[in-house]
Amino acid sequence: MTRVRFAPSPTGFLHIGNLRPALINWLFALKQGGEFVLRFDDTDPERSRTEYAEAAKQDLSWIGIEPHLVRYQSERTALYDAARGRLIDMGRLYPCYETAEELDRRRKRARALGKPPIYDRAALNLSDAERAAFEAEGRKPHWRFKLDGRAITFTDLVRGESHVNTATQSDPVLIREDGSYLYTLPSVVDDIDMGITHVIRGEDHVTNTGAQIELIEALGGTVPVFAHHNLLSDAEGHGLSKRHGALSLGDLRGAGYEAMAVAIMAVLTGTSEAVAPHADLDALAEVFDLSKVSRAPARFDPSELDALNARLLHTTPYAAVQNRLEVMGISDAEALWLAARENISKLSDIEDWHRIVTGPVEPVIADEDRGFLNEARDLLPPEPWDGDTWKAWTGTLKDQTGRKGRGLFLPLRLALTGRPDGPELRSLLPVLGRKACLDRLS
Ligand code: GLU
């Protein structure tokens, strides 16, 4: 069974750039009939906040992502401790006592000598007495994973055949001085424990994949399939960071964007599939494929989101918005919706048209049109009205008055709606009804 995971660290609100891996995983699971795990990477007690985790669940649910399983790494320490013990027994995890300043000095020295700034494994050669001396000084060790240092090859579902040579990397630190776990060990232990079959994430993790494969193998796990997608960036090519407040999912929702518009932008930007309306996540899953993800950065253009939001609404059926309209106090409004949906770019714009239909409206009537509008009022057909009423009415008016085109239609629109533009009057007329039309034409 396919099982994927989205593993955000709850250190800020999710933004559209974080939504990209979340949704790509979700669509992948959807298409394969698999499962999606939401796994909070909250092992850093300093920076992780429950509020952010709660907000992330709500944001994902707004988009339509309902995880099969939610897990918090902060509650799974026993598993990581067990792995830690096994790695120490195998001689793959070793204590280091260097301070950050010492490491920094060594890196600078290596660079000055034209050598790669790789950790020199000095701590591996410490004697028991030297270790004891450090401990007596009050130093606490951090722990590094001893890499094999080899060429690792994997087939990435986005990037194809990929190579990472761990011989060119420092042994990664898995455990901090205070005993807390950095991202790598919990992530690998959980991927094994949860039976994750596909690790789909941003391409900023490609270089981590080598050490992670080594760690998975050391712990006797099955190496999953990897896929690393391009990251959403702004117009200048800068990554969208968590602090990019205006693009947080909560803000986008508050600004009245459709969840589907946000979802489509998050997924299809930077792929060979055009950004276009899709009714729901199932439809989006149909057109999306990892093989369509581009290698170039995915540039997110907020004006494209605006345009897509409008395009989506223009074809949205009434049933899909009925509940939300009712919350806005607009009920029984199918005819209004169908008449006005092509004139809105955010759902809340429908309120203007609702007000124009229900009134009061200040009709705009020029002196020279008064006679014409009186005639128009007298020629209003009897109800019931339908989609043909407008044509019949204005046809008669044209014959009677000789007016045509703009001279015929604009005064009617201004009198009936108080505005020079808007939905087709053909559809709007039956929504207005005869009584409102009589009043406004008078
Ligand atoms: N917390 C990591 C991140 O958000 C997870 C990376 C991964 O998917 O392995 O980048």
XYZ file of C-alpha atoms and ligand atoms in Angstrom:
452
model
C 0.000 0.000 0.000
C 1.314 3.411 -0.961
C 1.966 5.563 2.073
C 3.308 9.091 1.918
C 3.900 11.762 4.501
C 3.964 15.513 4.811
C 6.322 16.515 7.602
C 6.127 20.220 8.421
C 7.899 21.688 11.418
C 5.266 23.675 13.317
C 7.421 26.772 13.689
C 5.220 29.130 11.680
C 2.026 29.256 9.654
C 1.895 27.165 6.483
C 2.226 29.215 3.318
C 1.566 28.371 -0.290
C 5.158 27.133 -0.684
C 4.595 24.544 2.082
C 1.304 23.581 0.508
C 3.169 22.389 -2.576
C 4.722 19.262 -0.976
C 1.587 18.691 1.120
C -0.657 18.613 -1.930
C 1.726 16.774 -4.197
C 1.819 14.029 -1.568
C -1.945 14.128 -1.153
C -2.631 13.898 -4.894
C -0.138 11.065 -5.203
C -1.888 9.119 -2.423
C -5.284 9.924 -3.937
C -4.295 8.594 -7.332
C -2.726 5.443 -5.916
C -5.473 4.786 -3.390
C -2.809 5.150 -0.723
C -2.528 6.830 2.664
C -1.301 10.240 3.712
C 0.398 10.799 7.057
C 0.652 14.277 8.560
C 3.732 14.120 10.727
C 4.728 17.112 12.765
C 8.446 17.538 12.866
C 8.340 19.125 16.330
C 11.479 17.807 18.008
C 12.821 21.341 18.460
C 11.046 22.400 21.650
C 12.373 25.961 21.371
C 10.716 26.733 18.068
C 7.743 24.360 17.800
C 4.294 25.594 18.846
C 1.031 23.652 19.213
C -0.853 26.656 17.783
C 1.060 26.311 14.543
C 0.310 22.575 14.360
C -3.398 23.249 14.981
C -3.431 25.981 12.355
C -1.686 23.661 9.883
C -4.405 21.020 10.322
C -7.105 23.617 9.715
C -5.318 25.058 6.695
C -4.922 21.614 5.145
C -8.548 20.799 5.853
C -9.618 24.044 4.137
C -7.755 22.851 1.054
C -9.410 19.436 1.309
C -6.541 17.396 2.751
C -7.798 15.046 5.476
C -4.834 12.973 6.709
C -5.329 9.291 7.410
C -2.953 9.606 10.337
C -1.587 12.555 12.357
C 1.535 12.046 14.437
C 3.757 14.276 16.554
C 7.425 13.418 16.700
C 7.677 14.947 20.172
C 5.549 11.996 21.384
C 7.727 9.349 19.769
C 11.028 9.882 21.545
C 11.196 6.286 22.817
C 11.526 5.045 19.234
C 14.349 7.470 18.503
C 16.097 6.542 21.748
C 15.989 2.872 20.719
C 17.502 3.692 17.320
C 20.109 5.815 19.017
C 21.133 2.855 21.210
C 21.390 0.543 18.223
C 23.516 3.001 16.279
C 25.885 3.485 19.216
C 26.226 -0.305 19.552
C 27.041 -0.551 15.857
C 29.682 2.144 16.178
C 27.754 4.399 13.802
C 26.919 7.138 16.305
C 29.720 8.852 18.190
C 29.940 11.635 20.745
C 31.668 14.909 19.829
C 32.679 17.675 22.186
C 33.658 20.513 19.873
C 31.987 23.826 20.520
C 30.366 25.749 17.682
C 33.305 28.203 17.727
C 35.856 25.404 17.436
C 34.024 23.890 14.494
C 33.785 27.277 12.852
C 37.520 27.861 13.253
C 38.287 24.482 11.704
C 36.004 25.108 8.765
C 37.680 28.444 8.114
C 41.120 26.856 8.319
C 40.095 24.118 5.858
C 38.758 26.728 3.435
C 41.940 28.777 3.722
C 43.916 25.662 2.783
C 41.623 25.093 -0.180
C 40.125 21.949 1.388
C 36.403 21.168 1.598
C 35.052 22.200 5.030
C 34.184 18.669 6.067
C 34.179 17.571 9.698
C 37.551 15.903 10.352
C 36.205 13.200 12.709
C 38.643 14.256 15.420
C 36.145 13.073 18.025
C 36.403 9.490 16.756
C 39.978 9.370 18.030
C 39.278 10.585 21.547
C 40.402 8.256 24.307
C 38.128 7.438 27.226
C 40.263 9.693 29.398
C 39.919 12.631 27.004
C 36.158 12.176 26.898
C 36.016 12.020 30.673
C 38.062 15.225 30.847
C 35.575 17.032 28.588
C 32.680 15.791 30.672
C 34.434 16.933 33.835
C 34.715 20.392 32.262
C 30.936 20.323 32.029
C 30.829 19.764 28.280
C 27.947 17.733 26.904
C 28.420 15.781 23.690
C 26.492 16.153 20.477
C 26.318 12.977 18.395
C 27.314 12.377 14.800
C 26.362 9.593 12.419
C 29.441 7.950 10.931
C 28.914 7.908 7.186
C 30.293 5.101 5.038
C 31.277 7.752 2.550
C 30.196 6.286 -0.763
C 28.461 7.052 -4.021
C 24.734 6.657 -3.502
C 22.430 6.371 -6.466
C 18.665 6.578 -6.429
C 15.935 7.039 -9.005
C 14.088 10.237 -8.255
C 10.544 10.355 -9.650
C 11.088 14.004 -10.618
C 14.807 14.291 -11.281
C 15.538 10.839 -12.641
C 18.771 8.970 -11.882
C 20.389 10.910 -9.022
C 23.736 10.653 -7.274
C 24.916 11.881 -3.905
C 28.421 11.116 -2.683
C 28.505 10.972 1.096
C 32.303 10.919 1.010
C 32.112 14.653 0.339
C 29.847 15.323 3.342
C 30.420 15.853 7.043
C 29.105 13.189 9.364
C 25.700 14.672 10.187
C 24.847 15.653 13.751
C 21.808 13.636 14.814
C 21.554 14.655 18.470
C 22.122 18.076 20.028
C 24.064 18.753 23.212
C 20.823 18.996 25.182
C 19.888 15.484 24.012
C 17.176 16.659 21.583
C 17.027 15.155 18.112
C 17.689 17.060 14.938
C 15.446 16.321 11.977
C 17.365 13.436 10.355
C 17.081 10.547 12.838
C 13.402 10.965 13.786
C 12.530 11.406 10.127
C 14.279 8.200 9.070
C 13.045 6.187 12.066
C 9.467 7.297 11.376
C 9.685 6.652 7.659
C 10.715 3.085 8.494
C 8.255 2.607 11.349
C 5.303 4.041 9.409
C 6.082 2.091 6.264
C 6.478 5.191 4.122
C 6.819 3.989 0.535
C 7.441 7.339 -1.181
C 9.250 10.358 0.222
C 8.063 13.353 -1.787
C 9.487 16.717 -0.738
C 11.278 19.860 -1.849
C 14.539 19.679 -3.763
C 16.318 21.422 -0.864
C 16.462 17.902 0.617
C 18.285 16.182 -2.257
C 21.685 16.408 -0.592
C 20.263 15.011 2.670
C 19.079 11.945 0.831
C 22.528 10.305 0.735
C 23.004 10.306 4.504
C 19.378 9.323 4.990
C 19.729 6.295 2.731
C 22.824 5.269 4.690
C 20.916 5.674 7.940
C 17.891 3.717 6.687
C 20.192 0.889 5.635
C 22.088 0.968 8.938
C 18.765 0.591 10.777
C 17.702 -2.265 8.503
C 14.863 -0.357 6.834
C 13.647 -0.502 3.254
C 14.740 2.514 1.233
C 11.626 4.325 -0.042
C 11.219 5.855 -3.481
C 12.239 9.526 -3.502
C 10.832 12.461 -5.444
C 12.200 15.993 -5.042
C 10.130 18.780 -6.544
C 11.148 22.346 -7.375
C 10.323 24.995 -4.797
C 7.869 27.829 -5.214
C 9.704 31.115 -5.431
C 8.673 34.733 -5.820
C 9.128 36.729 -9.024
C 12.775 37.455 -8.124
C 13.472 33.769 -7.605
C 13.644 33.983 -3.805
C 12.079 31.080 -1.917
C 8.801 31.745 -0.167
C 9.768 31.633 3.467
C 7.483 31.002 6.392
C 7.798 34.643 7.296
C 6.315 35.668 3.955
C 3.200 36.560 5.956
C 0.903 37.706 3.188
C 1.064 34.323 1.490
C 0.187 32.244 4.529
C -2.763 29.975 3.828
C -4.733 31.633 6.609
C -4.252 35.036 5.013
C -5.153 33.774 1.552
C -8.308 32.281 2.990
C -9.071 35.507 4.853
C -8.553 37.466 1.633
C -11.369 35.423 0.102
C -9.504 33.203 -2.313
C -11.035 29.892 -3.308
C -9.266 26.908 -1.754
C -9.123 25.269 -5.185
C -7.471 28.314 -6.754
C -4.785 28.221 -4.077
C -4.412 24.450 -4.500
C -4.062 24.648 -8.271
C -1.463 27.416 -8.035
C 0.496 25.499 -5.386
C 0.653 22.368 -7.518
C 0.661 23.365 -11.177
C 3.007 26.363 -11.009
C 6.373 25.213 -12.321
C 5.040 22.165 -14.155
C 4.374 21.454 -17.817
C 0.638 21.379 -17.041
C -0.989 24.782 -17.592
C -2.488 26.602 -14.612
C -6.209 26.275 -15.329
C -9.454 25.711 -13.412
C -10.132 22.211 -12.076
C -13.284 21.548 -10.100
C -11.794 19.558 -7.219
C -8.724 17.737 -5.961
C -9.705 14.539 -7.787
C -9.716 16.450 -11.064
C -6.378 18.038 -10.151
C -4.951 14.589 -9.354
C -5.967 13.481 -12.851
C -3.866 16.122 -14.605
C -0.918 16.211 -12.210
C 2.002 13.851 -12.434
C 5.453 14.000 -10.848
C 6.980 13.607 -14.289
C 5.465 16.988 -15.260
C 7.349 18.877 -12.538
C 9.956 21.161 -14.059
C 13.593 21.352 -12.963
C 13.516 25.155 -13.070
C 12.203 27.138 -10.076
C 8.429 27.413 -9.863
C 7.732 31.142 -9.961
C 4.602 32.089 -8.121
C 2.864 35.157 -9.484
C 0.096 36.516 -7.213
C -1.712 38.112 -10.172
C -2.007 34.657 -11.710
C -3.809 33.546 -8.544
C -6.260 36.432 -8.919
C -6.972 35.547 -12.519
C -7.392 31.853 -11.752
C -9.687 32.599 -8.811
C -11.990 34.575 -11.106
C -11.907 31.933 -13.849
C -12.801 29.232 -11.345
C -15.802 31.157 -10.030
C -17.083 31.872 -13.533
C -17.913 28.196 -14.027
C -18.651 27.153 -10.436
C -22.098 25.532 -10.145
C -24.524 26.908 -7.585
C -24.510 23.744 -5.488
C -20.794 24.199 -4.871
C -21.246 27.640 -3.281
C -24.776 27.439 -1.892
C -23.721 26.884 1.737
C -21.160 29.649 1.692
C -23.668 32.057 0.144
C -26.157 31.168 2.866
C -23.570 32.072 5.501
C -23.333 35.452 3.757
C -27.121 35.785 4.105
C -27.790 35.064 0.438
C -30.212 32.167 0.131
C -32.314 30.740 -2.646
C -30.048 32.494 -5.092
C -29.366 30.106 -7.948
C -30.643 32.497 -10.622
C -28.629 35.380 -9.160
C -25.536 33.178 -9.000
C -25.855 32.035 -12.598
C -26.518 35.607 -13.758
C -23.646 37.228 -11.865
C -20.884 34.611 -11.400
C -19.035 35.757 -14.512
C -18.827 39.262 -13.104
C -17.018 38.436 -9.894
C -13.411 37.704 -9.047
C -13.901 36.851 -5.360
C -16.945 35.100 -3.965
C -17.751 38.072 -1.723
C -18.216 40.254 -4.833
C -21.575 38.535 -5.218
C -22.785 40.641 -2.275
C -22.754 43.736 -4.505
C -24.963 42.064 -7.059
C -27.226 40.681 -4.377
C -27.666 44.203 -3.029
C -28.354 45.512 -6.505
C -31.057 42.898 -6.973
C -32.692 43.284 -3.563
C -32.244 47.067 -3.445
C -32.546 49.786 -2.554
C -30.848 50.989 -5.713
C -30.524 54.588 -6.831
C -31.500 54.402 -10.515
C -29.380 56.602 -12.770
C -31.686 58.416 -15.194
C -30.579 61.198 -17.539
C -33.178 63.873 -18.339
C -33.135 63.072 -22.037
C -33.921 59.406 -21.313
C -36.940 60.025 -19.106
C -39.505 59.723 -21.892
C -37.868 56.610 -23.239
C -37.800 54.977 -19.830
C -41.497 55.770 -19.270
C -42.260 54.008 -22.496
C -40.048 51.106 -21.448
C -41.959 50.848 -18.170
C -45.312 50.795 -19.953
C -44.105 48.059 -22.292
C -42.765 45.748 -19.559
C -44.217 42.313 -20.373
C -46.394 40.534 -17.819
C -44.807 37.850 -15.644
C -43.763 34.999 -15.597
C -40.366 36.078 -16.842
C -37.599 33.911 -18.186
C -34.404 34.126 -20.206
C -36.284 35.328 -23.287
C -38.135 38.221 -21.643
C -35.307 40.717 -22.147
C -35.094 40.044 -25.853
C -38.854 40.319 -26.360
C -39.072 43.530 -24.332
C -36.131 45.332 -25.936
C -37.236 44.114 -29.394
C -40.596 45.845 -28.944
C -38.868 48.935 -27.524
C -36.547 49.100 -30.496
C -39.478 48.953 -32.922
C -41.455 51.572 -31.002
C -38.679 54.085 -30.323
C -36.172 53.545 -33.115
C -33.409 53.361 -30.483
C -30.764 50.695 -30.843
C -27.394 49.516 -29.502
C -25.934 51.558 -26.658
C -28.689 54.178 -26.862
C -31.243 51.465 -26.224
C -29.438 49.317 -23.652
C -27.373 51.682 -21.507
C -30.266 53.816 -20.165
C -32.077 50.609 -19.231
C -29.064 49.224 -17.429
C -28.414 52.504 -15.591
C -32.028 52.739 -14.488
C -32.351 49.080 -13.485
C -29.021 48.589 -11.704
C -27.634 52.074 -11.102
C -24.421 50.956 -12.789
C -23.038 51.180 -16.321
C -21.799 47.590 -16.405
C -22.541 44.202 -14.941
C -24.099 40.838 -15.679
C -26.077 40.265 -18.835
C -29.480 41.868 -18.390
C -31.012 38.925 -20.156
C -30.179 36.791 -17.086
C -30.550 39.550 -14.518
C -34.053 40.680 -15.529
C -35.921 37.598 -14.202
C -33.900 37.869 -10.978
C -34.943 41.504 -10.541
C -38.600 40.718 -11.230
C -41.301 42.954 -12.624
C -42.043 44.972 -9.501
C -38.453 46.149 -8.976
C -38.173 47.003 -12.669
C -41.369 49.065 -12.595
C -40.140 50.987 -9.534
C -36.709 51.675 -10.928
C -37.902 52.741 -14.372
C -40.262 55.201 -12.720
N 10.429 19.161 8.188
C 11.109 18.973 6.953
C 10.792 20.157 6.061
O 9.761 20.770 6.246
C 10.666 17.671 6.327
C 11.503 17.254 5.184
C 11.118 15.885 4.661
O 10.038 15.785 4.085
O 11.869 14.928 4.851
O 11.557 20.524 5.207
